[in-house]
Tab-separated table of C-alpha atoms (C1' of nucleotides) in Angstrom:
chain	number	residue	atom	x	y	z
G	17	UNK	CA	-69.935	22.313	112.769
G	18	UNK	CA	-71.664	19.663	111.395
G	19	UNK	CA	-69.825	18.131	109.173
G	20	UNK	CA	-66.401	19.166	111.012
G	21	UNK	CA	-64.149	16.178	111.359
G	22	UNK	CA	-62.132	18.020	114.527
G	23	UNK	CA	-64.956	16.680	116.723
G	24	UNK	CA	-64.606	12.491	115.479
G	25	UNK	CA	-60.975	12.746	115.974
G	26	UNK	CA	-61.417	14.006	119.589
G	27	UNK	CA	-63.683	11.009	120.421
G	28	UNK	CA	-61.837	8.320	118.709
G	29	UNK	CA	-58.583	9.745	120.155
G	30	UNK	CA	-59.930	9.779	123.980
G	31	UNK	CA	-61.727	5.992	123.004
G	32	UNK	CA	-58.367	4.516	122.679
G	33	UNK	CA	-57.272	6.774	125.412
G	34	UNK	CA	-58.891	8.524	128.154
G	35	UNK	CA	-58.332	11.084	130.410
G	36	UNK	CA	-56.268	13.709	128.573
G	37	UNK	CA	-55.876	17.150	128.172
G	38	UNK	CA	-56.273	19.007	125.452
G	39	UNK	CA	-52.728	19.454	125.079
G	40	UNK	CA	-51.901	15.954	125.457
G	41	UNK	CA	-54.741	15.081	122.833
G	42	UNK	CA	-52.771	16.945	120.220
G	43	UNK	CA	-49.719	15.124	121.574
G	44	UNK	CA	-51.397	12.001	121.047
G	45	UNK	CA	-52.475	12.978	117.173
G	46	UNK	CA	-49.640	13.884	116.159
G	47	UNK	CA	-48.034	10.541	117.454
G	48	UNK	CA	-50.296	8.395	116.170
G	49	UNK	CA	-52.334	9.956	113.027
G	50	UNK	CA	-49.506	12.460	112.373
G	51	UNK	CA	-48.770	11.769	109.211
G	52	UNK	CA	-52.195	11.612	107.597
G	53	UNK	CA	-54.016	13.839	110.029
G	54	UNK	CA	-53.644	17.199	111.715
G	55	UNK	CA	-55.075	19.179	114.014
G	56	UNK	CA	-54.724	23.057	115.808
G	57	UNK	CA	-55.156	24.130	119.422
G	58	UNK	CA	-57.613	26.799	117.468
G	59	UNK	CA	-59.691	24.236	116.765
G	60	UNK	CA	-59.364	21.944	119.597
G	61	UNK	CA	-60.171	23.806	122.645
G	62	UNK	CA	-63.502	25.006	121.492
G	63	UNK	CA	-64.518	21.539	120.022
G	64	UNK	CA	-63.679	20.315	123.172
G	65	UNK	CA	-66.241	22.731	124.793
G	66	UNK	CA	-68.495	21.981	122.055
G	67	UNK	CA	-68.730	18.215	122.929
G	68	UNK	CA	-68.750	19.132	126.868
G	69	UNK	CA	-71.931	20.556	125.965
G	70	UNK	CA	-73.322	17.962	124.082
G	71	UNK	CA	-72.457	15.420	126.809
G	72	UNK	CA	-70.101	13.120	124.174
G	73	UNK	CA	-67.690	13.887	126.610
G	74	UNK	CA	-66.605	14.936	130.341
G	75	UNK	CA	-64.230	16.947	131.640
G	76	UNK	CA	-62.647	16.257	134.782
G	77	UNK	CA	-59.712	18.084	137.149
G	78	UNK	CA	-56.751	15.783	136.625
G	79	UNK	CA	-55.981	12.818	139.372
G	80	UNK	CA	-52.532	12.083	137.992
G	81	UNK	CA	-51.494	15.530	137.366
G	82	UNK	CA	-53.386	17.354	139.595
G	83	UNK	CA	-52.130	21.207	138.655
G	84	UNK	CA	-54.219	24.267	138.476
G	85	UNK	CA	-55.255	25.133	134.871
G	86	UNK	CA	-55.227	21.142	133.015
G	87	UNK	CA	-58.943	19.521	132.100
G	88	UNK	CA	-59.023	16.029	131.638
G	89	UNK	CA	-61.391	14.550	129.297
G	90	UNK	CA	-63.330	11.238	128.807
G	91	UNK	CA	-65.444	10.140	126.310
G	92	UNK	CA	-69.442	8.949	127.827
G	93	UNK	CA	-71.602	6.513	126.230
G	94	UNK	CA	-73.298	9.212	123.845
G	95	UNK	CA	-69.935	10.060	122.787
G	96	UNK	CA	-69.194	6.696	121.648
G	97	UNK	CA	-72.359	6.250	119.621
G	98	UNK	CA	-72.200	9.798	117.939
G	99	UNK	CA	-68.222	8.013	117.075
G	100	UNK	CA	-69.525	4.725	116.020
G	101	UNK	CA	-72.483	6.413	113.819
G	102	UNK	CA	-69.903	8.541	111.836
G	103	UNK	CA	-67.712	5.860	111.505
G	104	UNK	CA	-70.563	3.543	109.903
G	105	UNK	CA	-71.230	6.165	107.391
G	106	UNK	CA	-69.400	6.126	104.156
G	107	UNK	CA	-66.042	8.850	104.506
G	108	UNK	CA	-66.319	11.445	102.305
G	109	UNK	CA	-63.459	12.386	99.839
G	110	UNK	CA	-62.184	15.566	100.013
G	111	UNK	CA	-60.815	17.618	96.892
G	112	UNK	CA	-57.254	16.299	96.519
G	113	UNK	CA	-54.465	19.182	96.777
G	114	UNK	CA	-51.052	18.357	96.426
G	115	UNK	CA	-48.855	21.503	95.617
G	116	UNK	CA	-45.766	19.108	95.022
G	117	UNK	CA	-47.465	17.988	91.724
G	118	UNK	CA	-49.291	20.792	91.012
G	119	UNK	CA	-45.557	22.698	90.414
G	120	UNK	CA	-44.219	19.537	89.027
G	121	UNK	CA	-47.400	19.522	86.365
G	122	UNK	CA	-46.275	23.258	85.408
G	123	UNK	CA	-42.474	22.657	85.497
G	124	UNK	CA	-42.247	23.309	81.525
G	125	UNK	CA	-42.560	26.913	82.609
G	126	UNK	CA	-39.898	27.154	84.550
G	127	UNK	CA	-37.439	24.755	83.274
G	128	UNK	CA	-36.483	21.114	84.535
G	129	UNK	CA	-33.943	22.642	87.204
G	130	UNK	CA	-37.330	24.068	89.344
G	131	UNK	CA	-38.308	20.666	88.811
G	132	UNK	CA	-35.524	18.872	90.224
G	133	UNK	CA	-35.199	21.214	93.095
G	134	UNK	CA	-38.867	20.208	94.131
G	135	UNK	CA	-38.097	16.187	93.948
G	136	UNK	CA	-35.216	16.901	95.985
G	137	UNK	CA	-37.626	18.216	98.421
G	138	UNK	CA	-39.954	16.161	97.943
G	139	UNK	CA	-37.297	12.910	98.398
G	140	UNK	CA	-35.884	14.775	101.884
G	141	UNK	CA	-38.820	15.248	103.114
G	142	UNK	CA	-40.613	11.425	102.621
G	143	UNK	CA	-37.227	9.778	103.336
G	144	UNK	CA	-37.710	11.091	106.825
G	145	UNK	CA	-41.050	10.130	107.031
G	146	UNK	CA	-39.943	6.602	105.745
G	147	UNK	CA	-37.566	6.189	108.618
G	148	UNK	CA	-39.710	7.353	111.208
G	149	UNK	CA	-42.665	4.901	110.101
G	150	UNK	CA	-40.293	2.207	109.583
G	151	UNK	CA	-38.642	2.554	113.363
G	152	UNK	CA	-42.216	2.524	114.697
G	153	UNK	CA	-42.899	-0.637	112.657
G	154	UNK	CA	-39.655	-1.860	113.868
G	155	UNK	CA	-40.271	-1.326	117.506
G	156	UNK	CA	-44.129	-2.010	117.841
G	157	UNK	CA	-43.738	-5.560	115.974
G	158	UNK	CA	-42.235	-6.930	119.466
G	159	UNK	CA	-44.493	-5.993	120.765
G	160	UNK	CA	-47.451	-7.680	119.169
G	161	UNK	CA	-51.184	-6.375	119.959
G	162	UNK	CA	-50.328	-4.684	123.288
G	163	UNK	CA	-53.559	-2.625	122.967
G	164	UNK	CA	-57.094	-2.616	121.389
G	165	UNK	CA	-56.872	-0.785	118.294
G	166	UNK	CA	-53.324	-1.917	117.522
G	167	UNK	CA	-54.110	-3.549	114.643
G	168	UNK	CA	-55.946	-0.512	112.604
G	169	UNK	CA	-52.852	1.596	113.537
G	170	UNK	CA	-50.533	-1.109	111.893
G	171	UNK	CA	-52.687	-1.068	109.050
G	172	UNK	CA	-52.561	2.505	108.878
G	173	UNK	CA	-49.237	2.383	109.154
G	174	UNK	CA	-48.849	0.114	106.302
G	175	UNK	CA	-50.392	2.715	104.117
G	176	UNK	CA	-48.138	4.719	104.644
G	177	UNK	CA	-44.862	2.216	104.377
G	178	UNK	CA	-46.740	1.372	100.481
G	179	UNK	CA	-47.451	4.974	99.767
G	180	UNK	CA	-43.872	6.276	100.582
G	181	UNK	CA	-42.033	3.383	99.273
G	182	UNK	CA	-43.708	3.848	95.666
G	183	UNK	CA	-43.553	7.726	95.388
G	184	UNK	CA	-40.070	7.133	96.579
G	185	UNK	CA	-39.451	4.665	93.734
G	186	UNK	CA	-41.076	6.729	91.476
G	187	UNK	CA	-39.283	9.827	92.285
G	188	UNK	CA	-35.921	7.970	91.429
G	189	UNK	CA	-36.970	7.028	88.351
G	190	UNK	CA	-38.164	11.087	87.732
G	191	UNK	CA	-34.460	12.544	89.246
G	192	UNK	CA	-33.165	9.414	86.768
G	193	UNK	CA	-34.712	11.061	83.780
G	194	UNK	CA	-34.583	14.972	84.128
G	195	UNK	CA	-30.840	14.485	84.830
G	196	UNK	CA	-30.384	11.860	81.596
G	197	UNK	CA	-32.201	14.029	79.835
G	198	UNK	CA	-32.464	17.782	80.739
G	199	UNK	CA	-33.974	19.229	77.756
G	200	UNK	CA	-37.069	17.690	76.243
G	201	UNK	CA	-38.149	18.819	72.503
G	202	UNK	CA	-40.616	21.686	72.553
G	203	UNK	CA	-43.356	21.198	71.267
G	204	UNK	CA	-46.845	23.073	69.838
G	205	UNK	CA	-48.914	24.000	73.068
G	206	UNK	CA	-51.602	21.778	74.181
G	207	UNK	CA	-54.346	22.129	71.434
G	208	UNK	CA	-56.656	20.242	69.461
G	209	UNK	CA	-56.186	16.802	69.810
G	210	UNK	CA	-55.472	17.021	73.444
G	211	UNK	CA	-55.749	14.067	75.494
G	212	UNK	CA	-57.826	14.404	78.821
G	213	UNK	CA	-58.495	12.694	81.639
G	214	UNK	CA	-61.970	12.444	83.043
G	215	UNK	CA	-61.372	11.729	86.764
G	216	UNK	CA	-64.581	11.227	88.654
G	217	UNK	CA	-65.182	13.305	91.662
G	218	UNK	CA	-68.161	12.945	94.421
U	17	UNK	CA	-55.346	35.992	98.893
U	18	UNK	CA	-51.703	36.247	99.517
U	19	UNK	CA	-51.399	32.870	99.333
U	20	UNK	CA	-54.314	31.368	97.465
U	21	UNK	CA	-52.934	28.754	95.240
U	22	UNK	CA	-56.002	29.117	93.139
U	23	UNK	CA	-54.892	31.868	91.073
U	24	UNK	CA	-51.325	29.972	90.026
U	25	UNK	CA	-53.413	27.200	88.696
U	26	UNK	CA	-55.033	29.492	86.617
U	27	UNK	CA	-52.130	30.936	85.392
U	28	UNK	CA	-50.683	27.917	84.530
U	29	UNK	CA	-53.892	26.249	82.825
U	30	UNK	CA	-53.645	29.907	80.432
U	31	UNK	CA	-49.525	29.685	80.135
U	32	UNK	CA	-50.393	26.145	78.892
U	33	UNK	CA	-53.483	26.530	76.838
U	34	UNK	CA	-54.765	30.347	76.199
U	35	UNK	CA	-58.057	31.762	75.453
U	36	UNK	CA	-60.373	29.793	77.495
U	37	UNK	CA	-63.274	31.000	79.478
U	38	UNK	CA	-63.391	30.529	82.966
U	39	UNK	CA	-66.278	27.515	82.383
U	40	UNK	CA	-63.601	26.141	80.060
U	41	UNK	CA	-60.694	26.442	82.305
U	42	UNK	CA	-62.734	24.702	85.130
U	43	UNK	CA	-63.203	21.422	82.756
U	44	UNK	CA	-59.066	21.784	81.670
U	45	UNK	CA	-57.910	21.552	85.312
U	46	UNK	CA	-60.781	18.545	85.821
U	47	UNK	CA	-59.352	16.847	83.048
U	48	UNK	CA	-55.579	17.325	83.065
U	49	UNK	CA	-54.600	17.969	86.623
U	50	UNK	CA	-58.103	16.747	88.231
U	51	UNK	CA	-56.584	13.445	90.274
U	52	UNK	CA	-54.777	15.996	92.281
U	53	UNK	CA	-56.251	19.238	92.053
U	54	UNK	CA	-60.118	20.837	92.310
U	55	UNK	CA	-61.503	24.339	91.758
U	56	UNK	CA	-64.675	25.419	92.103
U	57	UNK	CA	-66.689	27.774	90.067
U	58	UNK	CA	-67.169	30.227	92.935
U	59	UNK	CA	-63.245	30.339	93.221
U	60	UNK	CA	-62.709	30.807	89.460
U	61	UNK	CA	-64.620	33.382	88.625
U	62	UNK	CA	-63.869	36.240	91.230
U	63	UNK	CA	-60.241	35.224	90.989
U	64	UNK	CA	-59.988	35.567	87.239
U	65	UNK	CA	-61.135	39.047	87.902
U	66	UNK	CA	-58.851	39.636	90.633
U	67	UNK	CA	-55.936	38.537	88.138
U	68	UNK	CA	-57.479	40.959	85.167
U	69	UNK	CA	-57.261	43.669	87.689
U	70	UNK	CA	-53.611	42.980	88.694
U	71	UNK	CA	-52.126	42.403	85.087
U	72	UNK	CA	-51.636	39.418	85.002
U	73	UNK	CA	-54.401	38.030	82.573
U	74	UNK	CA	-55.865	39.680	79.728
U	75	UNK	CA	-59.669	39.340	79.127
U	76	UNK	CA	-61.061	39.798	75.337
U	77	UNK	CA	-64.421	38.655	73.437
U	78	UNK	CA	-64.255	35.368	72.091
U	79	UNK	CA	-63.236	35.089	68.393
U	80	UNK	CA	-63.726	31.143	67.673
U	81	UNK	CA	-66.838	31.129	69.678
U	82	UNK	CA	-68.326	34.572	69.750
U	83	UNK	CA	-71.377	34.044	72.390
U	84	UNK	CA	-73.378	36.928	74.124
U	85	UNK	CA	-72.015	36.070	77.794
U	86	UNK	CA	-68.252	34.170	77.272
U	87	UNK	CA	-64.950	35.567	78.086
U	88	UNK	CA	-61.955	34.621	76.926
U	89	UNK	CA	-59.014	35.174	79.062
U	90	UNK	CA	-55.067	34.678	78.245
U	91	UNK	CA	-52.085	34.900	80.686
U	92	UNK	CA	-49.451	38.366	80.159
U	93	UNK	CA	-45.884	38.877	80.857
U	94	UNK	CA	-46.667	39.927	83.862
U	95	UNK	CA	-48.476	36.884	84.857
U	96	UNK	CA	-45.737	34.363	83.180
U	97	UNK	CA	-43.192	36.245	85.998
U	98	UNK	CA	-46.089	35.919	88.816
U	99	UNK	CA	-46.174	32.339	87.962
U	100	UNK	CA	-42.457	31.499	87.288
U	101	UNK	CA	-41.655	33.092	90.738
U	102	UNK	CA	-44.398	30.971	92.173
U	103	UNK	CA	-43.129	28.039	90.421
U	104	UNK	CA	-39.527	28.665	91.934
U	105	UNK	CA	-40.561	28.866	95.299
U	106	UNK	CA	-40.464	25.774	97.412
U	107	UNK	CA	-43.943	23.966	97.565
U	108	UNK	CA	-45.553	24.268	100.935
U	109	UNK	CA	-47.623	20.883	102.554
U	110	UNK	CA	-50.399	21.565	103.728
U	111	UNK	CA	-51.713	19.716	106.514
U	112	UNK	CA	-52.843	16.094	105.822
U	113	UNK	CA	-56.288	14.874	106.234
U	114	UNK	CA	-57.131	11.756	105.467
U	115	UNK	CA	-60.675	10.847	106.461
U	116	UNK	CA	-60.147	6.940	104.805
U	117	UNK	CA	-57.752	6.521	107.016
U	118	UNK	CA	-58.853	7.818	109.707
U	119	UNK	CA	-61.827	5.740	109.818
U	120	UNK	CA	-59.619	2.745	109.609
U	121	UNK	CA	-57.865	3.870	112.426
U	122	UNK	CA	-60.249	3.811	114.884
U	123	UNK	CA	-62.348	0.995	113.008
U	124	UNK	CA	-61.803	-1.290	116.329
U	125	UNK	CA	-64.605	0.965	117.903
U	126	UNK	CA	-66.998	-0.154	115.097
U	127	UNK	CA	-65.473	-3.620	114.325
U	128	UNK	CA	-64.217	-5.569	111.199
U	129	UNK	CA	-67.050	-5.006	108.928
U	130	UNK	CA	-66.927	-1.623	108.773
U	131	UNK	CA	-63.413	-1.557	108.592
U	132	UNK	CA	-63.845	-3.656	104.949
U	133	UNK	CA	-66.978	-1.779	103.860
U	134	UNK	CA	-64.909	1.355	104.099
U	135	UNK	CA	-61.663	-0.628	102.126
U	136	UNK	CA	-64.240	-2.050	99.522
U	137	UNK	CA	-65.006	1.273	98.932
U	138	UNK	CA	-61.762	2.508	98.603
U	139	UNK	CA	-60.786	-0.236	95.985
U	140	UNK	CA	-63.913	0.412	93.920
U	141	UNK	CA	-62.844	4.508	93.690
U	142	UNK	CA	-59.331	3.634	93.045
U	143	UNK	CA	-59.656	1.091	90.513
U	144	UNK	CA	-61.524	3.028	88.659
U	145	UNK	CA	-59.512	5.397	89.002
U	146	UNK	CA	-56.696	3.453	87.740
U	147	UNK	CA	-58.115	2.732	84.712
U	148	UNK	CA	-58.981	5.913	83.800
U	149	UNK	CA	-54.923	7.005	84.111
U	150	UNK	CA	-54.121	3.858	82.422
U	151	UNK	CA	-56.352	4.730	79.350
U	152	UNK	CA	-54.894	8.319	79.480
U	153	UNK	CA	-51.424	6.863	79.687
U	154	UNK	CA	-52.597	4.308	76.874
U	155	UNK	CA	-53.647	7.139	74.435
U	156	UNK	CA	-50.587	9.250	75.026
U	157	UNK	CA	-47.735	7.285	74.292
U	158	UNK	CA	-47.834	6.643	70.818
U	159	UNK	CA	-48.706	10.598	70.651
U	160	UNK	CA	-44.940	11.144	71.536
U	161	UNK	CA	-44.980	14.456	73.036
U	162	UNK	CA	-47.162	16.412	70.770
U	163	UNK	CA	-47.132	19.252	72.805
U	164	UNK	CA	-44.963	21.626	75.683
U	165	UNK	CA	-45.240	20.600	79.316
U	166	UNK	CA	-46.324	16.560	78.235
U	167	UNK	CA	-43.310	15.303	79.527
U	168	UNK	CA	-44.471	17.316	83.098
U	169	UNK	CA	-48.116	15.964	82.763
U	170	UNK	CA	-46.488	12.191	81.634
U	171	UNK	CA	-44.683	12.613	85.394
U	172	UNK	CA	-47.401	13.417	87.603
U	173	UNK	CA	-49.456	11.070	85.789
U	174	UNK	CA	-46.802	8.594	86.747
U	175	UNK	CA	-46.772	9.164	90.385
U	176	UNK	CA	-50.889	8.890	90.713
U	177	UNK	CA	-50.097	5.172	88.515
U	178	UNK	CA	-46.975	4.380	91.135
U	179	UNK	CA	-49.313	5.699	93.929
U	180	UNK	CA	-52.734	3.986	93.193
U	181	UNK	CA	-51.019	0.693	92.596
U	182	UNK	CA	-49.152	0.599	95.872
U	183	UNK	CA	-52.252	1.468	97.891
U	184	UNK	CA	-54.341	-0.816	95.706
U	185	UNK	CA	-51.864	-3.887	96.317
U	186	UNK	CA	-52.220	-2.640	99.994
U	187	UNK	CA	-55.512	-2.655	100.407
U	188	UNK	CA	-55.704	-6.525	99.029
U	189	UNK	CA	-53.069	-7.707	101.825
U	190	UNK	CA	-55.379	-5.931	103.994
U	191	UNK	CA	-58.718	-7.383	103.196
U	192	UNK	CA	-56.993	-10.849	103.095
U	193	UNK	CA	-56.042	-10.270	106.758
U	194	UNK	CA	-59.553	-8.741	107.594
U	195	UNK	CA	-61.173	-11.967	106.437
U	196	UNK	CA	-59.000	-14.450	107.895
U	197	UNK	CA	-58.712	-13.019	111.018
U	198	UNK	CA	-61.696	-11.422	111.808
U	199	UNK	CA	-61.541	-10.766	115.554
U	200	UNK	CA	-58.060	-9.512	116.770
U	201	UNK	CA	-57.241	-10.496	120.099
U	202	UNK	CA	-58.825	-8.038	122.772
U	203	UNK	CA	-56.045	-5.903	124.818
U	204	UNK	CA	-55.352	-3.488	127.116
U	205	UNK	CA	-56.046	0.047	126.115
U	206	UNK	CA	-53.369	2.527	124.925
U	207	UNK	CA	-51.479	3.105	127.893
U	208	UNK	CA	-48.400	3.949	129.410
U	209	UNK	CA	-45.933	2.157	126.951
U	210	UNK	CA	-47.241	3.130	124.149
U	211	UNK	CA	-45.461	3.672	121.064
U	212	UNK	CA	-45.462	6.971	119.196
U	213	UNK	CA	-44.548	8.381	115.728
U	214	UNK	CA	-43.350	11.804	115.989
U	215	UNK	CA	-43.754	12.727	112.255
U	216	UNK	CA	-42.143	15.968	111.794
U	217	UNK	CA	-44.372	19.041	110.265
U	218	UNK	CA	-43.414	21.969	108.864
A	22	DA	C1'	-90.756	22.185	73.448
A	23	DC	C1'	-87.423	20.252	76.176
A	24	DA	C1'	-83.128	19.108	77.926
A	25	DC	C1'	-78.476	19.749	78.262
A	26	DA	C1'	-74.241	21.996	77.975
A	27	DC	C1'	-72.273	26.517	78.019
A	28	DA	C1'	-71.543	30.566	80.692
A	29	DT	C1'	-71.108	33.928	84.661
A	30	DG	C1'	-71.706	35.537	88.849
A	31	DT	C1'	-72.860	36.441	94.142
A	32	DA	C1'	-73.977	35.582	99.054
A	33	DA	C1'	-73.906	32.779	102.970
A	34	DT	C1'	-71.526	29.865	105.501
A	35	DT	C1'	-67.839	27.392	107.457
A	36	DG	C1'	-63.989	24.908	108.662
A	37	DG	C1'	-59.723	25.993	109.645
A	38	DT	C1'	-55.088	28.392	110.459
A	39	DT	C1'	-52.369	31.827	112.646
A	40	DA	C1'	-51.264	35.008	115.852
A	41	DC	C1'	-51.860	36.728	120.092
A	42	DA	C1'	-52.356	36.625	125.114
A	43	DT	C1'	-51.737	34.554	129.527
A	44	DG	C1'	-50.052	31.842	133.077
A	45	DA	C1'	-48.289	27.400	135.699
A	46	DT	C1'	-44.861	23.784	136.155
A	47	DT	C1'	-40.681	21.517	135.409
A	48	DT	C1'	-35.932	21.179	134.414
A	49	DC	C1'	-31.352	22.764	133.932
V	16	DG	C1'	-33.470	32.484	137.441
V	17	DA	C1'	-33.926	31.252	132.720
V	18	DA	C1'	-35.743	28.299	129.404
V	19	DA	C1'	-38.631	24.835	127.923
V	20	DT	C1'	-42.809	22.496	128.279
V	21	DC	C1'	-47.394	22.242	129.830
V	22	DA	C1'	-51.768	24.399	129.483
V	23	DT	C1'	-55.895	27.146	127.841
V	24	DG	C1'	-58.114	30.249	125.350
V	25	DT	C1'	-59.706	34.080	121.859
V	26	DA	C1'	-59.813	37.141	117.818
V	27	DA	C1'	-58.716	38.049	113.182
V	28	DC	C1'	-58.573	36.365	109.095
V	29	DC	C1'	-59.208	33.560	104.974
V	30	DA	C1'	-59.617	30.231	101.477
V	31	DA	C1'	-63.015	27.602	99.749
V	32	DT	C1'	-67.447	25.209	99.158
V	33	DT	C1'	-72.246	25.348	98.387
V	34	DA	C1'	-76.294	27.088	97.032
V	35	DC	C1'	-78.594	30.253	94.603
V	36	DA	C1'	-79.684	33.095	90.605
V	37	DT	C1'	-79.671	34.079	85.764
V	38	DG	C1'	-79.322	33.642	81.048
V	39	DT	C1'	-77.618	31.762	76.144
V	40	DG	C1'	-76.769	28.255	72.621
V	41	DT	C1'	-77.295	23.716	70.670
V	42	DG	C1'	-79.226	19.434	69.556
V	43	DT	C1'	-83.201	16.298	69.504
DNA sequence: ACACACATGTAATTGGTTACATGATTTC
DNA sequence: GAAATCATGTAACCAATTACATGTGTGT
C-alpha cells in the first residue's frame, strides 16, 4: 500500500480529468497510458476507497449521468500534493521482464523455427500498436495543445513511436537472418571464457 | 506455480551451462540475460527444489568446488521437454508498467523541471547501460560463436542496442524541446473531444 | 582479525490478477 | 427481449520481493 503505484495513477488520471467513475477511469487509462501502463477493476475500486478515506479524493453521485449505482470522483487539494510529492521523487525501476526475449535468448533449444514463430508474433503484435500510435499522432497534431498536459502525452507518445520503430527495424533484420541462415554451427556450451555482462540494477 | 516463469529460466540457464549452484545461477542470469530479466534469491532457491522434486533437475555435491554447504544442480530429460514445450508455446505480455513514463505523463502537474530531472535520469541509467552492451558486443565478436545459443544471446543483445539507442536519441529531442520551450501554452483540461488510443491487450 | 564473496534458506508481506457475483442502463 | 455496455465490488490466489537468519571459504 505504500509503495503501490495504483493509487498515483488514480490521481494523475482524475487531475487531467475529473469527475469519473471508476469504470470510466479505466476507460481513460487504457486510452491514454495503455500501452505502457495497466490497471484492474481488482485493484481500482478499493484504491479508490482507499483514497476516499484519506481525503486525496471525493466521491460524488454523478450530475451528468445521474443513474443509481455510478460514483464520481475528484481529486482535493491533498490529493494533488500527495501526486505532486511522488512525482518529485526519483521513479523507481522495476525488474525488467520481457518473456519475448527471454524465449528468444533460449531459442538454441528449440531450434530457429520457435524462434521465428515468436518474431512473427512479436512483429503482429507491435505493427498494430505502431498504427494505432501513429493515427493518434496523426489526428491529435491538428489539433495542437487543446488541453493541459498535452504535451507530456505527445512526448509519451513519442516513446513509444522510437521504441516500436527500432524493435521493428531490428526484428527485420532478425526474420532477415534466421531465414538466410537457418542453421548456425554448434558449438561447445557456454564455458570458461564466457563473456558476461554486468548490468547494474537499483 | 502453474505459470511461474521463474522455473523456465532456470531450466534454461542449466540446459545452457550445467552444474551451477543456485548462488551461481543467480549471477549467470544477472550477467547474460540481466537487461531483461531478474530473479531473486528467495525465488531461486525454493524453486530449484520444487524442480528436483518434479524431475526435472538433478541435484549432486559439487566436484570442481567441493564446499560443506554448495549444490550443484543440472537440467534432465525431463526438464529439456518441460522447457522445449515452454519454449514452443507462444510468449504471453504481461501487463506494462512503466513508472518513467508515467511520471512524464503527468509531469504538467509538477512542471518542466521535474519533467527533465526525471529524463536526466533516464539518460544517465541508459547510457550506461549502453556501454556496458556495447563492451559485451565489443568482446564477442571477434570470439565468433564460441559456444551454442551465442547467436540467440548476439539477438537479444541486439534488440536492448536497437532499443536503448532509439529511446536515448529520444530523450535528446526531448530535452532540447524542454529547454527551449519551457512553459507550454496553458489549455483547457481534457475534455469532451479528447483523443484516445485504444491499444489493444491481450 | 577482518572483510568479502560464496552459499542456502525461510517468513512476512504485498501488490496484483483473475474469477466470481450482482445489477442497472442503453441499444438493437 | 436480448445483448452489450456501464457499474461496483469481493474472495481466492499467487508470484515475487524483502528482510532476516545462518554459516563457510578465501584473501589481505
Amino acid at each position: 500500500m505504500e509503495r503501490s503505484q495504483t493509487q498515483y495513477v488514480l490521481l494523475g488520471i482524475l487531475a487531467i480529468h475529473p469527475n469519473q467513475s471508476g469504470y470510466e477511469i479505466r476507460k481513460t487509462i487504457e486510452q491514454s497510458v495503455g500501452f505502457f501502463w495497466g490497471e484492474s477493476f481488482g485493484q481500482i475500486y478499493p484504491t479508490l476507497k482507499r483514497l476516499v478515506a484519506e481525503g486525496s479524493i471525493v466521491a460524488s453521485a454523478s450530475k451528468s449521468k445521474p443513474t443509481a449505482r455510478r460514483q464520481e470522483y475528484s481529486i482535493t487539494p491533498r490529493g494533488r500534493e500527495a501526486l505532486e510529492r511522488w512525482l518529485a521523487i526519483p521513479y523507481r525501476e522495476d525488474p525488467p521482464r520481457d518473456e519475448f526475449l527471454l524465449k528468444l535468448f533460449f531459442a538454441n533449444e528449440a531450434g530457429p523455427d520457435v524462434a521465428i514463430a515468436h518474431i512473427r508474433r512479436f512483429q503482429e503484435r507491435n505493427r498494430q500498436i505502431l498504427t494505432t500510435l501513429e493515427q493518434i499522432e496523426a489526428i491529435s497534431r491538428p489539433h495542437g495543445s487543446q488541453f493541459a498536459g498535452y504535451r507530456y502525452w505527445m512526448l509519451t507518445l513519442g516513446y513509444g513511436l522510437a521504441h516500436i520503430r527500432a524493435v521493428l527495424a531490428w526484428s527485420d533484420t532478425v526474420l532477415a537472418d534466421l531465414a538466410a541462415n537457418p542453421e548456425a554451427p554448434a558449438a561447445p556450451s557456454l564455458g570458461a571464457e564466457r563473456v558476461t555482462s554486468p548490468i547494474p540494477h537499483e
